[in-house]
């Protein structure tokens, strides 16, 4: 051990010090890779923990929640609450009616925010209709001013989050006017609550009103959206809770869903998947570049120190000792580089967490990096360093002691340089076939995607030494024409060290490929996004409301002078049966004929005939799937998808694939008739308005605002 | 009993379709404490012979015995350990590690062998005095002259007290004065430490310090003669040059 430490001190550390810049550059690659990997892992965990905690806080002491299994916008009958409340083992069942609305004074300025994570409006306010007596047994509302809701179940009163009230200049005792399906209604502000616990709902744009008032204002008489359950035993075991959940589910039937409240957090974390995939890919590339830098640095070191290793072999160093010497240098680099990477990763995690907070529009927990995560990242960094330096280290061990006696160091060509093209050809062919044929399901393809790309680059790199001679001969005449004799000599020099040429070309190849890939992906995505936005808001005016609108509003808008056509659109969340389970997606419903009068379809396959798609949708039982779903699940026209309707899962034929990034592309489009028939919904979220040619869009918009803006 | 013995040693190389016979059956013995010079024109096989004697390569035929061990029958690992413990090397280009001081370079073979250099302090001091580098021990190679660097290399070869010290053109990269100092140093190590030394050289002046000169030509020993140490150096050189001319004329 002491002898090893002596060797580290005398040979390893001195060698690193003598080539400090080269080692620092290699270490930078490892720092980058480890930092990226750790930061992404930590940020993801922090986001997940924060979201789970948020749902736990807002759910209070509720042990179970009951909601509609069919995502029915009308909820479920309020008798369910009374039935459940009387069951043994349940001490309280708190009813909730949810309504997303807007302050009446601001409705006219309510605008659609388009983003990659869907649509949102900054002026929405979430209203919960609750039973104040029961609800306070489950949730701790921290009142900061006034009183809580009184006993009168139909009182027109509200308790708002104080930050929201302050933002909107609302004061205690004043009136809060909101949009409802029946017009503007006012509620007296009887109390203000802190933005903590349930006050964190909808990022604090939140208020509670009596449940009967909510039912009346939002035309939800006799309906509830959720019932939260408190058990008689305040701390039931997991088994007891599972048993209760199962018995409730059996009693309530398949139309209602009994869940653990914190499970709702999982839904939100799905939203982050694309972001996480992108970041994971980036951290993989960073690690690859780090490994490449290390291989390059050590390959150069071995060539440069050939005579030194020859001398060491001559005076009695074994092959294993020489290999060990290089691995010790790599190990030292890996230990300190990975350590610095862990430090940088912790800082980067803070930055990414702030970014995630912006995306989620919600504060996250303080970043905490578990020791195990640090240790894992550090170990991976060290292992990648040792692996990358492994080939040069092995080559160093094979250096003949006679190299020490030569007047000039000779760089031998290893097997990979001489015969590697065969392996390269196999790798290149296999990875190209995998990338083009794409035979695996989406999940496997994603997991193996980075490896396939890695195989493609490795294969191309291994082909370089075998083909460099041909390329050089091919380009030599041009070099001679351009630069004369020195051009010809310079061209021949390319063949002098095929290993060095390979590394240089490979580095350039990776760089150029990354630039082209990034540019291609960005342009393709931006192009698709532009097409989609153009079609999505293809109308001249986009009329939306925070609450669903009756479809006859469309007819009235169509009667406005200057309006050529109007298309009603309704978004609803539906369950879709996939091979791996049930996934929640958005269904966008419209009348296909109306829709094409206002805007156009953007099909993935430009050859698709819009008229036949319209006919197919009108015939019923058909949907259009987004290109994202098509790629993810291998869906194509003619396939069948199963969506959960009011009467259970129903088959719909895929009529076409469209470019649609709404809800991250987790979206299908269907006909208005199907929506009414299978989901029993007949109101609109949005109206797309097409203005007649020559008419002023601004003038028509003003008329619509004046007529319907306050509703 | 000889320290080193070569018995009908042959070495063939494949060069494409052709086989080159670098050594065609070399026989000779070297006694303990003897100073032998191997001379010959380019392509005579002297470098090949040095590689075989030092266990850097294996003969195609024949035997090489170092002490009681058959070098020619050892595998790569055994030959490495045999070099570590029994052979000291001095190279034309010094081959010192630039990151180590003179003293650390000298101790390097012991460090590679996992030995504690502190236990060899006395031997180190003695060798530093012989090579006259006690005051330069903490200098790195780039702070030393070519002659001083080669003295460090000689000291490194002596530190393990090897059975033989092999020097490959030790004066080839030095000026006359430094070259003379190195040859005197090797001569002194023979006399004072009873070190067996074999030098491969083109230079008759360097060979004149040896007690015996072996001439190679076309892979065979063609002449071998002893030189009396009492003979003045100039006369020894003249004798070597005369043999060289004689061989060229044949």
Coordinates of N, CA and C in Angstrom, one line a residue, chain A residues 191-356:
Chain A
X191 N -63.9 36.7 4.4 CA -62.6 36.3 5.0 C -61.5 36.2 4.0
X192 N -60.3 36.3 4.6 CA -59.1 36.1 3.7 C -58.2 35.0 4.4
X193 N -57.6 34.2 3.5 CA -56.8 33.1 4.1 C -55.3 33.2 3.6
X194 N -54.4 32.6 4.3 CA -53.0 32.7 3.9 C -52.8 31.7 2.7
X195 N -51.7 32.0 2.0 CA -51.4 31.1 0.8 C -50.6 30.0 1.4
X196 N -51.2 29.1 2.1 CA -50.5 27.9 2.6 C -51.6 26.9 2.8
X197 N -51.2 25.6 2.9 CA -52.1 24.5 2.9 C -53.1 24.6 1.7
X198 N -54.4 24.5 1.9 CA -55.3 24.6 0.8 C -55.2 25.9 0.0
X199 N -54.7 27.0 0.6 CA -54.5 28.3 0.0 C -53.5 28.2 -1.2
X200 N -52.7 27.1 -1.3 CA -51.8 27.0 -2.4 C -52.4 26.6 -3.7
X201 N -53.7 26.1 -3.6 CA -54.4 25.6 -4.8 C -54.3 26.7 -5.9
X202 N -54.1 26.2 -7.2 CA -54.1 27.1 -8.3 C -53.1 28.3 -8.1
X203 N -52.0 28.0 -7.5 CA -51.0 29.0 -7.2 C -51.6 30.2 -6.4
X204 N -52.6 29.9 -5.6 CA -53.1 31.0 -4.7 C -54.3 31.8 -5.4
X205 N -54.6 31.6 -6.6 CA -55.7 32.2 -7.2 C -56.9 31.4 -6.9
X206 N -57.4 31.5 -5.7 CA -58.3 30.5 -5.1 C -59.2 31.1 -4.1
X207 N -60.5 30.6 -4.1 CA -61.4 31.0 -3.1 C -62.4 29.9 -2.8
X208 N -63.0 29.9 -1.6 CA -64.0 28.9 -1.2 C -65.4 29.6 -1.0
X209 N -66.4 28.9 -1.4 CA -67.8 29.4 -1.2 C -68.6 28.2 -0.8
X210 N -69.8 28.4 -0.2 CA -70.6 27.3 0.2 C -71.0 26.4 -1.0
X211 N -71.1 25.1 -0.7 CA -71.3 24.2 -1.8 C -72.6 24.4 -2.6
X212 N -73.6 24.7 -1.9 CA -74.9 24.9 -2.5 C -74.9 26.2 -3.4
X213 N -74.1 27.2 -3.0 CA -74.0 28.4 -3.8 C -73.2 28.1 -5.1
X214 N -72.2 27.2 -5.0 CA -71.4 26.9 -6.1 C -72.3 26.1 -7.1
X215 N -73.1 25.2 -6.6 CA -74.0 24.4 -7.5 C -75.0 25.3 -8.2
X216 N -75.5 26.3 -7.5 CA -76.4 27.2 -8.1 C -75.8 28.1 -9.1
X217 N -74.7 28.7 -8.8 CA -74.0 29.7 -9.7 C -73.5 29.0 -11.0
X218 N -73.1 27.8 -10.9 CA -72.5 27.1 -12.0 C -73.4 26.0 -12.6
X219 N -74.6 26.1 -12.4 CA -75.6 25.2 -12.9 C -75.2 23.7 -12.6
X220 N -74.8 23.4 -11.4 CA -74.4 22.1 -11.1 C -75.3 21.5 -10.0
X221 N -76.6 21.9 -10.0 CA -77.5 21.4 -8.9 C -77.4 19.9 -8.8
X222 N -77.2 19.4 -7.6 CA -77.3 18.0 -7.3 C -76.0 17.3 -7.7
X223 N -75.0 18.0 -8.1 CA -73.7 17.4 -8.6 C -72.5 17.8 -7.7
X224 N -71.6 16.9 -7.6 CA -70.3 17.1 -6.9 C -69.2 16.7 -7.8
X225 N -68.0 17.3 -7.6 CA -66.8 16.9 -8.4 C -65.9 16.0 -7.6
X226 N -66.0 16.1 -6.2 CA -65.1 15.3 -5.4 C -65.6 15.2 -4.0
X227 N -65.3 14.1 -3.4 CA -65.7 13.9 -2.0 C -64.4 13.4 -1.3
X228 N -63.9 14.2 -0.3 CA -62.7 13.8 0.4 C -63.1 13.1 1.7
X229 N -62.4 12.0 2.0 CA -62.8 11.2 3.1 C -61.9 11.2 4.3
X230 N -62.4 11.3 5.5 CA -61.6 11.3 6.7 C -62.1 10.0 7.4
X231 N -61.1 9.2 7.8 CA -61.4 7.9 8.5 C -61.6 8.0 10.0
X232 N -62.3 7.1 10.6 CA -62.6 7.2 12.0 C -61.2 7.0 12.7
X233 N -60.4 6.1 12.3 CA -59.1 5.9 12.8 C -58.2 7.0 12.1
X234 N -57.7 7.9 12.9 CA -56.9 9.0 12.3 C -55.6 8.5 11.6
X235 N -55.1 7.4 12.1 CA -53.8 6.9 11.5 C -54.0 5.4 11.1
X236 N -54.8 5.2 10.0 CA -55.0 3.8 9.6 C -53.7 3.2 9.0
X237 N -53.6 1.9 9.1 CA -52.4 1.3 8.5 C -52.7 1.2 7.0
X238 N -51.6 1.0 6.3 CA -51.7 0.9 4.8 C -52.7 -0.2 4.4
X239 N -52.7 -1.3 5.1 CA -53.6 -2.4 4.8 C -55.1 -2.0 5.0
X240 N -55.3 -1.3 6.2 CA -56.7 -0.9 6.5 C -57.2 0.0 5.4
X241 N -56.3 1.0 5.0 CA -56.7 2.0 4.0 C -56.9 1.3 2.7
X242 N -56.1 0.3 2.3 CA -56.3 -0.4 1.0 C -57.6 -1.1 1.0
X243 N -57.9 -1.7 2.2 CA -59.2 -2.5 2.3 C -60.4 -1.5 2.2
X244 N -60.3 -0.4 2.8 CA -61.4 0.6 2.8 C -61.5 1.1 1.3
X245 N -60.4 1.4 0.7 CA -60.4 1.9 -0.7 C -61.1 0.8 -1.6
X246 N -60.7 -0.4 -1.4 CA -61.3 -1.5 -2.3 C -62.8 -1.6 -2.0
X247 N -63.2 -1.6 -0.7 CA -64.6 -1.8 -0.5 C -65.4 -0.6 -1.0
X248 N -64.9 0.6 -0.9 CA -65.6 1.8 -1.4 C -65.7 1.7 -2.9
X249 N -64.6 1.3 -3.5 CA -64.6 1.2 -5.0 C -65.6 0.2 -5.5
X250 N -65.7 -0.9 -4.7 CA -66.7 -2.0 -5.1 C -68.1 -1.5 -4.9
X251 N -68.3 -0.7 -3.9 CA -69.7 -0.2 -3.6 C -70.1 0.9 -4.6
X252 N -69.1 1.8 -5.0 CA -69.5 2.9 -5.8 C -69.5 2.6 -7.3
X253 N -68.9 1.5 -7.7 CA -68.9 1.1 -9.1 C -67.9 1.7 -9.9
X254 N -67.9 1.4 -11.2 CA -66.8 1.8 -12.1 C -66.8 3.2 -12.6
X255 N -68.0 3.9 -12.4 CA -68.1 5.2 -12.8 C -67.4 6.2 -11.9
X256 N -67.1 5.7 -10.7 CA -66.5 6.6 -9.7 C -65.1 6.0 -9.4
X257 N -64.2 6.9 -9.1 CA -62.8 6.4 -8.8 C -62.4 6.8 -7.4
X258 N -61.9 5.8 -6.7 CA -61.4 6.1 -5.3 C -59.9 6.1 -5.3
X259 N -59.3 7.2 -5.0 CA -57.8 7.4 -5.0 C -57.3 7.9 -3.8
X260 N -55.9 7.7 -3.6 CA -55.2 8.4 -2.5 C -55.0 9.8 -3.0
X261 N -55.2 10.8 -2.2 CA -55.1 12.2 -2.6 C -53.7 12.6 -3.2
X262 N -52.6 12.0 -2.6 CA -51.3 12.4 -3.1 C -51.0 11.8 -4.5
X263 N -51.8 10.8 -4.9 CA -51.6 10.2 -6.2 C -51.9 11.2 -7.3
X264 N -52.6 12.2 -7.0 CA -52.9 13.2 -8.1 C -51.6 13.9 -8.5
X265 N -50.6 13.9 -7.7 CA -49.3 14.5 -8.0 C -48.7 13.9 -9.2
X266 N -49.0 12.6 -9.4 CA -48.3 11.8 -10.5 C -48.8 12.4 -11.8
X267 N -50.1 12.8 -11.9 CA -50.6 13.4 -13.1 C -49.7 14.6 -13.6
X268 N -49.4 15.4 -12.6 CA -48.7 16.6 -12.9 C -47.2 16.3 -13.3
X269 N -46.7 15.3 -12.7 CA -45.3 15.0 -13.0 C -45.2 14.4 -14.5
X270 N -46.3 13.9 -15.0 CA -46.2 13.4 -16.4 C -45.9 14.6 -17.3
X271 N -46.4 15.7 -16.9 CA -46.2 16.9 -17.7 C -44.8 17.2 -17.9
X272 N -43.9 16.8 -17.0 CA -42.5 17.1 -17.0 C -41.7 16.2 -17.9
X273 N -42.4 15.1 -18.4 CA -41.6 14.0 -19.0 C -40.7 14.5 -20.2
X274 N -41.3 15.3 -21.1 CA -40.6 15.7 -22.2 C -39.4 16.5 -21.9
X275 N -39.6 17.4 -20.9 CA -38.5 18.2 -20.4 C -37.4 17.3 -19.8
X276 N -37.8 16.3 -19.0 CA -36.8 15.4 -18.4 C -36.1 14.6 -19.5
X277 N -36.8 14.1 -20.5 CA -36.2 13.4 -21.6 C -35.1 14.2 -22.2
X278 N -35.4 15.4 -22.6 CA -34.4 16.3 -23.2 C -33.2 16.5 -22.3
X279 N -33.4 16.8 -21.1 CA -32.3 17.0 -20.2 C -31.4 15.7 -20.0
X280 N -32.1 14.6 -19.9 CA -31.4 13.3 -19.8 C -30.5 13.1 -21.0
X281 N -31.0 13.4 -22.2 CA -30.3 13.2 -23.4 C -29.0 14.1 -23.4
X282 N -29.3 15.4 -22.9 CA -28.1 16.3 -22.8 C -27.1 15.8 -21.9
X283 N -27.5 15.3 -20.7 CA -26.5 14.8 -19.8 C -25.7 13.6 -20.3
X284 N -26.4 12.8 -21.1 CA -25.8 11.6 -21.8 C -24.7 12.1 -22.8
X285 N -25.1 13.1 -23.6 CA -24.1 13.7 -24.5 C -22.9 14.3 -23.8
X286 N -23.2 15.0 -22.7 CA -22.1 15.6 -21.9 C -21.1 14.5 -21.4
X287 N -21.7 13.4 -21.0 CA -20.8 12.3 -20.5 C -20.0 11.7 -21.6
X288 N -20.7 11.6 -22.8 CA -20.0 11.0 -24.0 C -18.8 11.9 -24.4
X289 N -19.1 13.2 -24.4 CA -18.0 14.2 -24.8 C -16.9 14.1 -23.8
X290 N -17.3 14.0 -22.5 CA -16.2 13.9 -21.5 C -15.4 12.6 -21.7
X291 N -16.0 11.5 -22.0 CA -15.3 10.2 -22.2 C -14.4 10.4 -23.5
X292 N -14.9 11.1 -24.5 CA -14.2 11.3 -25.7 C -12.9 12.1 -25.4
X293 N -13.1 13.2 -24.6 CA -11.9 14.0 -24.3 C -10.9 13.2 -23.5
X294 N -11.3 12.4 -22.6 CA -10.4 11.6 -21.8 C -9.7 10.6 -22.7
X295 N -10.4 9.9 -23.6 CA -9.8 8.9 -24.5 C -8.7 9.7 -25.3
X296 N -9.1 10.8 -25.9 CA -8.2 11.6 -26.7 C -6.9 12.0 -26.0
X297 N -7.1 12.5 -24.7 CA -6.0 13.0 -24.0 C -5.0 11.9 -23.6
X298 N -5.6 10.7 -23.2 CA -4.7 9.6 -22.8 C -4.1 8.9 -24.0
X299 N -4.8 8.9 -25.2 CA -4.2 8.3 -26.4 C -3.0 9.2 -26.8
X300 N -3.2 10.5 -26.7 CA -2.0 11.4 -27.0 C -0.9 11.2 -26.1
X301 N -1.2 11.1 -24.8 CA -0.2 10.9 -23.7 C 0.6 9.6 -24.0
X302 N -0.1 8.6 -24.4 CA 0.6 7.3 -24.6 C 1.6 7.4 -25.7
X303 N 1.1 8.0 -26.8 CA 2.0 8.2 -28.0 C 3.2 9.0 -27.6
X304 N 2.9 10.1 -26.9 CA 4.0 11.1 -26.5 C 5.0 10.4 -25.6
X305 N 4.5 9.5 -24.7 CA 5.4 9.0 -23.7 C 5.9 7.5 -24.0
X306 N 5.8 7.2 -25.3 CA 6.2 5.8 -25.8 C 7.6 5.5 -25.2
X307 N 8.6 6.4 -25.4 CA 9.9 6.0 -25.0 C 10.0 5.9 -23.5
X308 N 9.3 6.8 -22.8 CA 9.3 6.7 -21.3 C 8.7 5.4 -20.8
X309 N 7.6 4.9 -21.5 CA 7.1 3.6 -21.0 C 8.0 2.5 -21.4
X310 N 8.7 2.6 -22.6 CA 9.7 1.7 -23.0 C 10.8 1.6 -22.0
X311 N 11.3 2.7 -21.5 CA 12.3 2.7 -20.5 C 11.8 2.0 -19.2
X312 N 10.6 2.4 -18.8 CA 10.1 1.8 -17.6 C 10.0 0.3 -17.7
X313 N 9.6 -0.2 -18.9 CA 9.5 -1.6 -19.1 C 10.9 -2.2 -19.1
X314 N 11.9 -1.5 -19.7 CA 13.2 -2.1 -19.7 C 13.8 -2.3 -18.3
X315 N 13.5 -1.3 -17.4 CA 14.2 -1.4 -16.1 C 13.3 -2.2 -15.1
X316 N 12.3 -2.9 -15.7 CA 11.6 -3.9 -14.8 C 10.1 -3.6 -14.5
X317 N 9.5 -2.6 -15.1 CA 8.1 -2.4 -14.9 C 7.3 -3.4 -15.7
X318 N 6.4 -4.1 -15.1 CA 5.6 -5.1 -15.8 C 4.5 -4.4 -16.7
X319 N 3.9 -5.2 -17.6 CA 2.9 -4.6 -18.5 C 1.7 -4.1 -17.6
X320 N 1.4 -4.9 -16.6 CA 0.3 -4.6 -15.7 C 0.6 -3.3 -14.9
X321 N 1.9 -3.1 -14.5 CA 2.2 -1.9 -13.8 C 2.1 -0.7 -14.7
X322 N 2.5 -0.8 -16.0 CA 2.4 0.4 -16.9 C 0.9 0.7 -17.1
X323 N 0.1 -0.4 -17.4 CA -1.4 -0.1 -17.6 C -1.9 0.5 -16.3
X324 N -1.5 0.0 -15.1 CA -2.0 0.5 -13.9 C -1.6 2.0 -13.7
X325 N -0.4 2.3 -14.2 CA 0.1 3.7 -14.1 C -0.8 4.7 -14.8
X326 N -1.2 4.3 -16.0 CA -2.2 5.2 -16.8 C -3.5 5.2 -16.1
X327 N -4.0 4.0 -15.6 CA -5.3 4.0 -15.0 C -5.3 4.8 -13.7
X328 N -4.1 4.8 -13.0 CA -4.0 5.6 -11.8 C -4.1 7.1 -12.1
X329 N -3.5 7.5 -13.2 CA -3.6 8.9 -13.6 C -5.1 9.2 -14.0
X330 N -5.7 8.3 -14.7 CA -7.1 8.5 -15.1 C -8.0 8.5 -13.8
X331 N -7.7 7.5 -12.9 CA -8.5 7.4 -11.7 C -8.4 8.7 -10.9
X332 N -7.1 9.3 -10.8 CA -7.0 10.5 -10.0 C -7.8 11.6 -10.6
X333 N -7.8 11.6 -12.0 CA -8.5 12.6 -12.7 C -10.0 12.4 -12.5
X334 N -10.4 11.1 -12.5 CA -11.8 10.8 -12.3 C -12.3 11.1 -10.9
X335 N -11.5 10.8 -9.9 CA -11.8 11.1 -8.5 C -12.1 12.6 -8.3
X336 N -11.1 13.4 -8.8 CA -11.3 14.8 -8.5 C -12.3 15.5 -9.5
X337 N -12.2 15.0 -10.7 CA -13.2 15.6 -11.7 C -14.6 15.3 -11.3
X338 N -14.9 14.1 -10.9 CA -16.2 13.7 -10.5 C -16.6 14.4 -9.2
X339 N -15.7 14.6 -8.3 CA -16.0 15.4 -7.1 C -16.4 16.8 -7.4
X340 N -15.6 17.4 -8.3 CA -15.9 18.8 -8.8 C -17.2 18.8 -9.5
X341 N -17.5 17.7 -10.2 CA -18.8 17.6 -11.0 C -20.0 17.5 -10.0
X342 N -19.8 16.8 -8.9 CA -20.8 16.7 -7.8 C -21.1 18.1 -7.3
X343 N -20.0 18.9 -7.0 CA -20.2 20.3 -6.5 C -20.9 21.1 -7.6
X344 N -20.4 21.1 -8.8 CA -21.1 21.9 -9.9 C -22.5 21.4 -10.1
X345 N -22.8 20.1 -9.9 CA -24.1 19.6 -10.1 C -25.1 20.1 -9.1
X346 N -24.6 20.3 -7.8 CA -25.4 20.9 -6.8 C -25.8 22.3 -7.1
X347 N -24.8 23.1 -7.7 CA -25.2 24.4 -8.1 C -26.1 24.5 -9.2
X348 N -25.8 23.6 -10.2 CA -26.7 23.5 -11.4 C -28.1 23.1 -11.1
X349 N -28.2 22.2 -10.1 CA -29.6 21.8 -9.6 C -30.4 22.9 -9.2
X350 N -29.7 23.9 -8.5 CA -30.5 25.1 -8.0 C -31.0 25.9 -9.2
X351 N -30.1 26.0 -10.2 CA -30.5 26.8 -11.4 C -31.7 26.1 -12.1
X352 N -31.6 24.7 -12.3 CA -32.6 24.0 -13.0 C -33.9 24.0 -12.2
X353 N -33.8 24.0 -10.9 CA -35.0 24.0 -10.0 C -35.7 25.4 -10.2
X354 N -34.9 26.4 -10.4 CA -35.6 27.8 -10.6 C -36.3 27.7 -12.0
X355 N -35.7 27.0 -12.9 CA -36.3 26.9 -14.3 C -37.6 26.1 -14.2
X356 N -37.5 25.0 -13.4 CA -38.7 24.2 -13.2 C -39.8 25.0 -12.6

